[in-house]
Coordinates of C-alpha atoms in Angstrom, one line a residue:
X839 CA -0.4 -0.3 0.2
X840 CA 0.9 3.9 -1.1
X841 CA 1.9 6.5 1.5
X842 CA -0.9 8.0 0.0
X843 CA -3.6 5.1 -0.1
X844 CA -2.7 5.0 3.9
X845 CA -3.4 8.8 4.3
X846 CA -6.9 8.7 2.2
X847 CA -7.8 5.4 4.0
X848 CA -6.7 7.5 7.8
X849 CA -8.6 11.1 6.6
X850 CA -12.4 8.5 5.5
X851 CA -11.6 6.7 9.1
X852 CA -11.9 9.8 11.2
X853 CA -15.0 11.2 9.9
X854 CA -16.5 8.3 9.7
X855 CA -18.3 5.1 12.0
X856 CA -18.1 1.9 9.8
X857 CA -15.2 1.6 7.1
X858 CA -14.9 -1.2 4.6
X859 CA -11.8 -2.1 2.8
X860 CA -11.6 -4.2 0.6
X861 CA -8.8 -5.9 -2.2
X862 CA -9.7 -8.9 -4.2
X863 CA -6.5 -11.2 -2.1
X864 CA -8.3 -9.9 1.0
X865 CA -11.3 -8.2 3.1
X866 CA -10.8 -6.7 6.2
X867 CA -13.6 -4.9 8.5
X868 CA -12.8 -1.8 11.2
X869 CA -15.2 -0.8 12.9
X870 CA -14.3 2.7 14.8
X871 CA -17.3 3.6 17.2
X872 CA -18.1 7.6 18.2
X873 CA -15.4 9.4 20.0
X874 CA -12.3 6.8 19.8
X875 CA -10.7 8.1 16.9
X876 CA -7.8 5.3 17.2
X877 CA -6.0 4.3 13.8
X878 CA -6.8 1.0 12.7
X879 CA -3.9 -1.2 10.7
X880 CA -4.8 -2.1 7.3
X881 CA -3.6 -5.5 6.0
X882 CA -3.8 -4.9 2.3
X883 CA -2.2 -7.2 -0.7
X884 CA 0.9 -4.4 -2.4
X885 CA -0.5 -2.8 -5.3
X886 CA -4.3 -4.2 -5.4
X887 CA -6.7 -1.4 -5.7
X888 CA -8.7 0.1 -2.6
X889 CA -12.7 -0.4 -2.5
X890 CA -13.8 1.9 0.2
X891 CA -17.2 1.9 1.5
X892 CA -18.4 4.7 4.5
X893 CA -20.6 4.2 6.9
X894 CA -23.3 5.8 5.5
X895 CA -26.3 4.7 4.2
X896 CA -24.5 1.3 3.6
X897 CA -26.4 -1.8 5.1
X898 CA -25.9 -3.0 8.6
X899 CA -25.1 -6.6 6.9
X900 CA -22.3 -5.2 3.8
X901 CA -20.4 -3.0 7.7
X902 CA -20.0 -5.7 10.7
X903 CA -19.3 -9.2 11.1
X904 CA -22.1 -11.5 10.6
X905 CA -23.1 -14.7 13.2
X906 CA -21.4 -15.7 16.3
X907 CA -18.6 -18.0 16.6
X908 CA -15.4 -18.0 17.4
X909 CA -12.7 -17.8 14.9
X910 CA -13.0 -20.4 12.0
X911 CA -11.2 -21.7 9.3
X912 CA -11.2 -19.4 6.3
X913 CA -10.0 -21.1 3.0
X914 CA -11.7 -17.9 1.2
X915 CA -9.0 -15.1 3.2
X916 CA -10.0 -12.3 5.0
X917 CA -11.9 -11.6 8.6
X918 CA -12.7 -14.1 10.9
X919 CA -16.4 -13.9 12.7
X920 CA -17.1 -12.1 16.1
X921 CA -18.9 -13.6 18.8
X922 CA -22.8 -11.9 19.0
X923 CA -25.0 -12.5 22.2
X924 CA -28.8 -13.0 21.5
X925 CA -29.9 -9.1 21.6
X926 CA -33.7 -10.3 22.4
X927 CA -35.0 -7.6 19.5
X928 CA -34.4 -8.1 16.0
X929 CA -33.6 -5.1 13.5
X930 CA -34.0 -5.7 9.7
X931 CA -31.6 -4.7 6.7
X932 CA -30.5 -5.5 3.6
X933 CA -27.4 -7.4 2.8
X934 CA -25.4 -5.4 0.0
X935 CA -24.9 -6.4 -3.6
X936 CA -22.3 -8.1 -4.5
X937 CA -18.5 -6.3 -5.6
X938 CA -18.1 -6.0 -8.7
X939 CA -21.5 -6.1 -10.2
X940 CA -24.2 -3.9 -11.6
X941 CA -26.6 -2.5 -8.7
X942 CA -29.7 -3.3 -8.2
X943 CA -30.7 -6.3 -9.9
X944 CA -32.4 -9.0 -7.7
X945 CA -31.0 -11.1 -4.5
X946 CA -31.5 -14.3 -3.9
X947 CA -30.8 -16.2 -0.5
X948 CA -30.5 -19.7 0.1
X949 CA -27.7 -20.4 2.3
X950 CA -26.6 -19.6 5.8
X951 CA -23.4 -21.5 7.4
X952 CA -23.8 -22.9 11.8
X953 CA -22.0 -20.1 12.4
X954 CA -23.7 -16.7 10.2
X955 CA -20.2 -15.8 8.8
X956 CA -21.4 -17.3 5.2
X957 CA -24.2 -16.5 3.8
X958 CA -25.3 -17.6 0.3
X959 CA -27.6 -17.6 -3.0
X960 CA -27.2 -15.7 -5.8
X961 CA -27.7 -12.3 -7.6
X962 CA -29.2 -11.1 -11.0
X963 CA -32.6 -11.3 -12.5
X964 CA -34.1 -15.3 -12.5
X965 CA -34.0 -17.3 -16.2
X966 CA -36.9 -17.3 -17.6
X967 CA -38.6 -20.1 -20.1
X968 CA -41.4 -19.3 -22.1
X969 CA -44.2 -18.2 -19.9
X970 CA -42.5 -19.6 -16.0
X971 CA -40.2 -17.5 -14.8
X972 CA -37.6 -19.0 -12.0
X973 CA -38.7 -18.5 -8.0
X974 CA -34.3 -17.0 -7.7
X975 CA -31.6 -17.4 -10.5
X976 CA -28.6 -15.6 -11.9
X977 CA -24.8 -15.3 -10.5
X978 CA -24.2 -17.5 -7.0
X979 CA -22.6 -15.6 -4.8
X980 CA -21.0 -16.4 -1.4
X981 CA -21.3 -12.9 1.2
X982 CA -17.9 -13.8 3.9
X983 CA -19.2 -11.2 6.6
X984 CA -21.9 -9.4 4.7
X985 CA -19.0 -8.5 1.9
X986 CA -20.3 -10.5 -1.6
X987 CA -18.4 -11.5 -3.6
X988 CA -19.7 -13.7 -7.7
X989 CA -18.1 -17.2 -7.5
X990 CA -17.4 -18.4 -11.1
X991 CA -19.7 -21.0 -12.5
X992 CA -21.2 -21.6 -15.3
X993 CA -20.8 -23.5 -18.0
X994 CA -21.8 -23.7 -22.0
X995 CA -25.5 -23.7 -22.3
X996 CA -26.2 -23.3 -18.3
X997 CA -29.2 -20.9 -18.0
X998 CA -30.1 -22.1 -14.7
X999 CA -27.6 -22.2 -11.3
X1000 CA -29.5 -22.7 -7.5
X1001 CA -26.9 -22.7 -4.6
X1002 CA -28.1 -25.4 -2.1
X1003 CA -25.8 -25.2 1.3
X1004 CA -22.9 -23.9 2.4
X1005 CA -20.5 -25.2 6.0
X1006 CA -18.8 -22.7 8.5
X1007 CA -15.4 -23.4 6.2
X1008 CA -17.5 -21.3 3.7
X1009 CA -17.1 -24.1 0.6
X1010 CA -20.6 -23.3 -1.2
X1011 CA -22.3 -26.9 -3.1
X1012 CA -25.6 -26.4 -6.0
X1013 CA -26.8 -27.4 -8.9
X1014 CA -26.2 -25.6 -12.6
X1015 CA -28.7 -27.1 -15.6
X1016 CA -29.5 -25.8 -19.0
X1017 CA -32.9 -26.0 -18.0
X1018 CA -35.4 -26.0 -14.3
X1019 CA -34.9 -30.1 -14.3
X1020 CA -32.8 -31.6 -17.1
X1021 CA -29.5 -32.7 -17.3
X1022 CA -28.2 -31.4 -14.5
X1023 CA -24.8 -31.2 -12.0
X1024 CA -23.7 -31.2 -9.0
X1025 CA -20.7 -28.4 -7.8
X1026 CA -18.7 -27.2 -5.2
X1027 CA -16.4 -24.3 -4.5
X1028 CA -14.0 -24.6 -1.9
X1029 CA -12.0 -21.4 -2.3
X1030 CA -14.7 -18.8 -3.6
X1031 CA -12.3 -18.3 -6.4
X1032 CA -12.8 -21.4 -8.3
X1033 CA -15.7 -24.4 -8.6
X1034 CA -15.7 -27.7 -9.7
X1035 CA -18.3 -30.8 -10.7
X1036 CA -18.8 -33.4 -8.0
X1037 CA -18.1 -36.7 -10.0
X1038 CA -21.6 -38.2 -11.6
X1039 CA -22.1 -41.9 -10.5
X1040 CA -21.8 -44.5 -13.2
X1041 CA -24.7 -45.3 -14.7
X1042 CA -26.6 -42.3 -14.1
X1043 CA -27.4 -39.0 -15.7
X1044 CA -28.0 -36.0 -13.5
X1045 CA -27.4 -34.6 -10.0
X1046 CA -28.6 -32.3 -7.8
X1047 CA -26.2 -31.2 -4.4
X1048 CA -28.8 -30.7 -1.8
X1049 CA -26.5 -29.7 1.7
X1050 CA -23.3 -30.3 2.8
X1051 CA -21.9 -30.7 6.0
X1052 CA -18.6 -28.9 7.8
X1053 CA -16.6 -32.1 7.4
X1054 CA -17.0 -31.0 3.5
X1055 CA -19.9 -34.3 2.6
X1056 CA -22.2 -33.2 0.2
X1057 CA -25.7 -35.4 0.2
X1058 CA -27.6 -35.0 -3.1
X1059 CA -29.8 -37.1 -5.3
X1060 CA -29.3 -38.9 -8.9
X1061 CA -31.3 -39.6 -11.7
X1062 CA -30.8 -42.3 -14.6
X1063 CA -33.9 -43.5 -15.6
X1064 CA -36.6 -43.6 -14.2
X1065 CA -34.7 -44.4 -10.8
X1066 CA -34.0 -41.0 -8.2
X1067 CA -31.0 -42.4 -5.6
X1068 CA -29.8 -40.2 -2.7
X1069 CA -26.1 -39.7 -3.4
X1070 CA -22.9 -39.1 -0.8
X1071 CA -19.9 -37.6 -1.9
X1072 CA -16.9 -37.4 0.4
X1073 CA -13.7 -35.3 0.2
X1074 CA -10.4 -37.5 -0.5
X1075 CA -6.8 -37.5 0.8
X1076 CA -6.2 -36.5 -2.4
X1077 CA -8.1 -33.8 -3.4
X1078 CA -11.1 -35.4 -5.0
X1079 CA -13.8 -37.7 -3.9
X1080 CA -15.0 -41.3 -3.3
X1081 CA -18.7 -41.4 -4.1
X1082 CA -21.3 -43.1 -2.3
X1083 CA -24.5 -43.9 -3.5
X1084 CA -26.7 -44.9 -0.7
X1085 CA -30.6 -45.9 -1.5
X1086 CA -32.9 -46.1 -4.1
X1087 CA -36.2 -43.6 -2.9
X1088 CA -39.0 -43.5 -5.7
X1089 CA -39.2 -39.6 -3.5
X1090 CA -37.5 -37.8 -1.8
X1091 CA -37.5 -34.1 -0.2
X1092 CA -35.8 -32.2 2.4
X1093 CA -32.4 -33.6 2.3
X1094 CA -29.5 -32.4 5.4
X1095 CA -26.7 -34.2 7.0
X1096 CA -25.4 -33.9 9.6
X1097 CA -21.2 -33.8 10.6
X1098 CA -21.3 -36.9 11.5
X1099 CA -22.3 -38.2 8.1
X1100 CA -25.9 -39.3 9.3
X1101 CA -28.4 -38.7 6.1
X1102 CA -31.6 -37.7 6.9
X1103 CA -34.2 -37.6 3.8
X1104 CA -37.9 -37.3 4.4
X1105 CA -40.0 -39.9 1.8
X1106 CA -42.8 -38.6 0.3
X1107 CA -43.7 -36.3 3.3
X1108 CA -43.7 -37.5 6.6
X1109 CA -41.9 -40.6 7.0
X1110 CA -38.0 -39.1 7.8
X1111 CA -35.3 -42.0 7.2
X1112 CA -31.8 -41.5 8.8
X1113 CA -29.2 -43.5 6.8
X1114 CA -25.7 -43.4 8.9
X1115 CA -22.2 -43.2 8.7
X1116 CA -22.0 -46.7 9.6
X1117 CA -23.8 -48.1 6.2
X1118 CA -27.6 -48.7 8.5
X1119 CA -30.6 -46.9 8.1
X1120 CA -33.1 -46.3 10.5
X1121 CA -37.0 -44.7 10.5
X1122 CA -38.1 -43.1 13.3
X1123 CA -41.8 -43.3 13.5
X1124 CA -43.9 -40.9 11.8
X1125 CA -46.7 -38.5 12.3
X1126 CA -49.5 -40.9 12.7
X1127 CA -51.5 -38.6 14.3
X1128 CA -51.5 -35.3 12.1
X1129 CA -53.6 -35.8 8.2
X1130 CA -50.5 -35.1 6.5
X1131 CA -46.6 -33.1 7.2
X1132 CA -45.5 -31.0 4.8
X1133 CA -41.6 -30.9 5.2
X1134 CA -40.1 -27.6 5.0
X1135 CA -36.8 -27.8 6.1
X1136 CA -34.0 -30.2 8.6
X1137 CA -31.4 -29.1 10.8
X1138 CA -29.8 -31.5 13.0
X1139 CA -33.0 -33.4 14.8
X1140 CA -35.4 -30.3 13.9
X1141 CA -37.7 -30.4 11.3
X1142 CA -40.3 -27.9 10.6
X1143 CA -43.1 -28.1 8.4
X1144 CA -46.4 -27.1 8.0
X1145 CA -50.0 -29.9 9.0
X1146 CA -53.5 -29.2 9.6
X1147 CA -56.0 -29.0 12.8
X1148 CA -59.5 -29.1 13.5
X1149 CA -61.2 -25.8 14.3
X1150 CA -63.9 -25.7 16.9
X1151 CA -66.1 -28.2 16.8
X1152 CA -65.4 -29.3 13.4
X1153 CA -63.6 -33.0 13.4
X1154 CA -62.0 -32.2 9.9
X1155 CA -58.9 -30.6 10.0
X1156 CA -58.2 -28.0 8.1
X1157 CA -56.6 -24.7 10.0
X1158 CA -53.1 -25.0 9.1
X1159 CA -50.7 -24.1 11.2
X1160 CA -46.3 -24.9 11.4
X1161 CA -45.2 -27.8 13.3
X1162 CA -41.6 -28.2 15.1
X1163 CA -40.6 -31.6 15.2
X1164 CA -38.1 -33.1 16.4
X1165 CA -36.9 -36.1 14.5
X1166 CA -35.3 -38.5 16.7
X1167 CA -37.1 -38.4 19.4
X1168 CA -41.0 -37.7 18.2
X1169 CA -41.6 -34.6 19.9
X1170 CA -44.0 -32.6 18.2
X1171 CA -45.1 -28.4 18.7
X1172 CA -47.7 -26.8 16.9
X1173 CA -46.7 -23.1 16.3
X1174 CA -50.4 -21.3 14.9
X1175 CA -50.1 -18.3 13.0
X1176 CA -51.0 -16.4 10.2
X1177 CA -52.4 -18.9 7.3
X1178 CA -50.8 -17.1 4.3
X1179 CA -47.6 -16.4 6.5
X1180 CA -47.1 -20.4 7.0
X1181 CA -47.8 -21.5 4.0
X1182 CA -44.7 -18.9 2.8
X1183 CA -42.3 -20.9 5.4
X1184 CA -40.1 -21.1 7.7
X1185 CA -37.0 -21.7 8.7
X1186 CA -35.2 -24.3 11.6
X1187 CA -31.5 -24.9 13.0
X1188 CA -30.0 -27.2 15.3
X1189 CA -31.6 -26.4 18.3
X1190 CA -34.7 -25.2 18.0
X1191 CA -35.6 -22.3 17.0
X1192 CA -38.2 -21.4 14.6
X1193 CA -39.0 -18.9 11.8
X1194 CA -41.1 -17.5 10.0
X1195 CA -42.6 -14.5 8.3
X1196 CA -42.9 -11.8 11.6
X1197 CA -41.9 -14.1 14.2
X1198 CA -39.0 -16.2 15.9
X1199 CA -39.8 -18.5 18.5
X1200 CA -36.2 -19.6 20.2
X1201 CA -36.5 -23.2 21.3
X1202 CA -37.1 -22.0 25.0
X1203 CA -40.7 -20.9 23.4
X1204 CA -39.8 -17.2 23.5
X1205 CA -41.3 -15.6 20.3
X1206 CA -39.6 -12.5 19.1
X1207 CA -41.0 -10.0 16.6
X1208 CA -38.9 -10.0 13.5
X1209 CA -39.9 -6.6 11.4
X1210 CA -40.5 -6.0 7.8
X1211 CA -38.3 -4.8 5.8
X1212 CA -38.6 -0.8 5.1
X1213 CA -40.4 0.1 2.4
X1214 CA -40.6 -3.1 1.5
X1215 CA -43.6 -4.5 -1.0
X1216 CA -44.0 -7.5 0.6
X1217 CA -42.3 -9.4 3.0
X1218 CA -40.7 -12.6 2.4
X1219 CA -40.8 -15.7 4.3
X1220 CA -36.9 -16.4 6.1
X1221 CA -35.1 -19.3 4.8
X1222 CA -32.1 -19.8 7.0
X1223 CA -31.5 -19.3 9.8
X1224 CA -27.5 -19.2 12.2
X1225 CA -27.4 -21.7 14.9
X1226 CA -27.5 -19.4 18.0
X1227 CA -31.0 -17.2 16.3
X1228 CA -28.7 -14.3 16.4
X1229 CA -29.5 -14.1 12.7
X1230 CA -32.1 -14.6 10.1
X1231 CA -32.7 -14.2 6.1
X1232 CA -35.3 -14.4 4.1
X1233 CA -35.3 -14.8 0.1
X1234 CA -35.0 -11.3 -0.9
X1235 CA -31.9 -11.0 1.2
X1236 CA -33.4 -9.4 3.7
X1237 CA -31.2 -10.2 6.7
X1238 CA -32.2 -9.9 10.8
X1239 CA -30.0 -9.1 13.5
X1240 CA -31.5 -10.7 17.0

């Protein structure tokens, strides 16, 4: 860094509450409170161009570390995660557009690591096929502590990219295809600067990646002919992958993989199955006392779903409610709420905290309001939540800090 750049950075830091300095190689966020005009060291790669964003008018999602937990491994470089304490009240801001892109395009958030440091999704207009427009799409993006970078995922004839999951090391997995469901491949980006296609098992034509754990194991689905089978990709010691097709299922939804390698999948809705790393499979009891169960998301032992209950004296279950469900113990908790918000979706973390439109309910039963984003024409449901419930995000990039 030149002396002139240091002088400029020091001058800006003396008048701004928050300063973000970014280079292609490293990102450092400097926080300065009022009346603490201390000069902070700026670690910047030599010869790189400074990109400085002032705190005035910049969303909180860009200015400070997101999420909680201690420092974690950071293959992408940059700042570590700073511990956060649940505040008891929630504020909302819009996550910033990624760097070096045209501003003002749609954001689609679809994943968050357990600490909240990494958020992943897409940026840009979703693809259109005839008269059908996808709900999300564009270029895949990884936000590291609020600073987003476009991932170089693509290829010839690829016109749809979906981001499925990100782990606490910033490894991102997803699916790309030539249309909304055919000729798809599963991919992974392990360093935010490159990507690779996960190997296709012999005899299959298409693959989708659903989730990744902190060991780097990826669970997904492979398709061949009329079959759809569960598959796990695991990193080997030589930088490659081992592939295991673990079961053949007629229809599976809501896939997840724990850090010990246990795969959770719901088959035709209400029936959960667990595939363990030792090759065994267990099937926890399904909820036969409910008329139907529509799983939305599963994290660890907990799932969130919708179901129906009777209204008044009628024996017919017609009122849609959220269901918080410990799939291993069978514990259930019916969550009443506005039907329109319940149908839109919800998110759950590994300790059983649930968030839906307008509300966060923590595992101890307390509820907290999630305010509407300022000026929002529509309120999107939360789709991801950190393990400590201090960070929640919706599909359109609204981020709640609690």
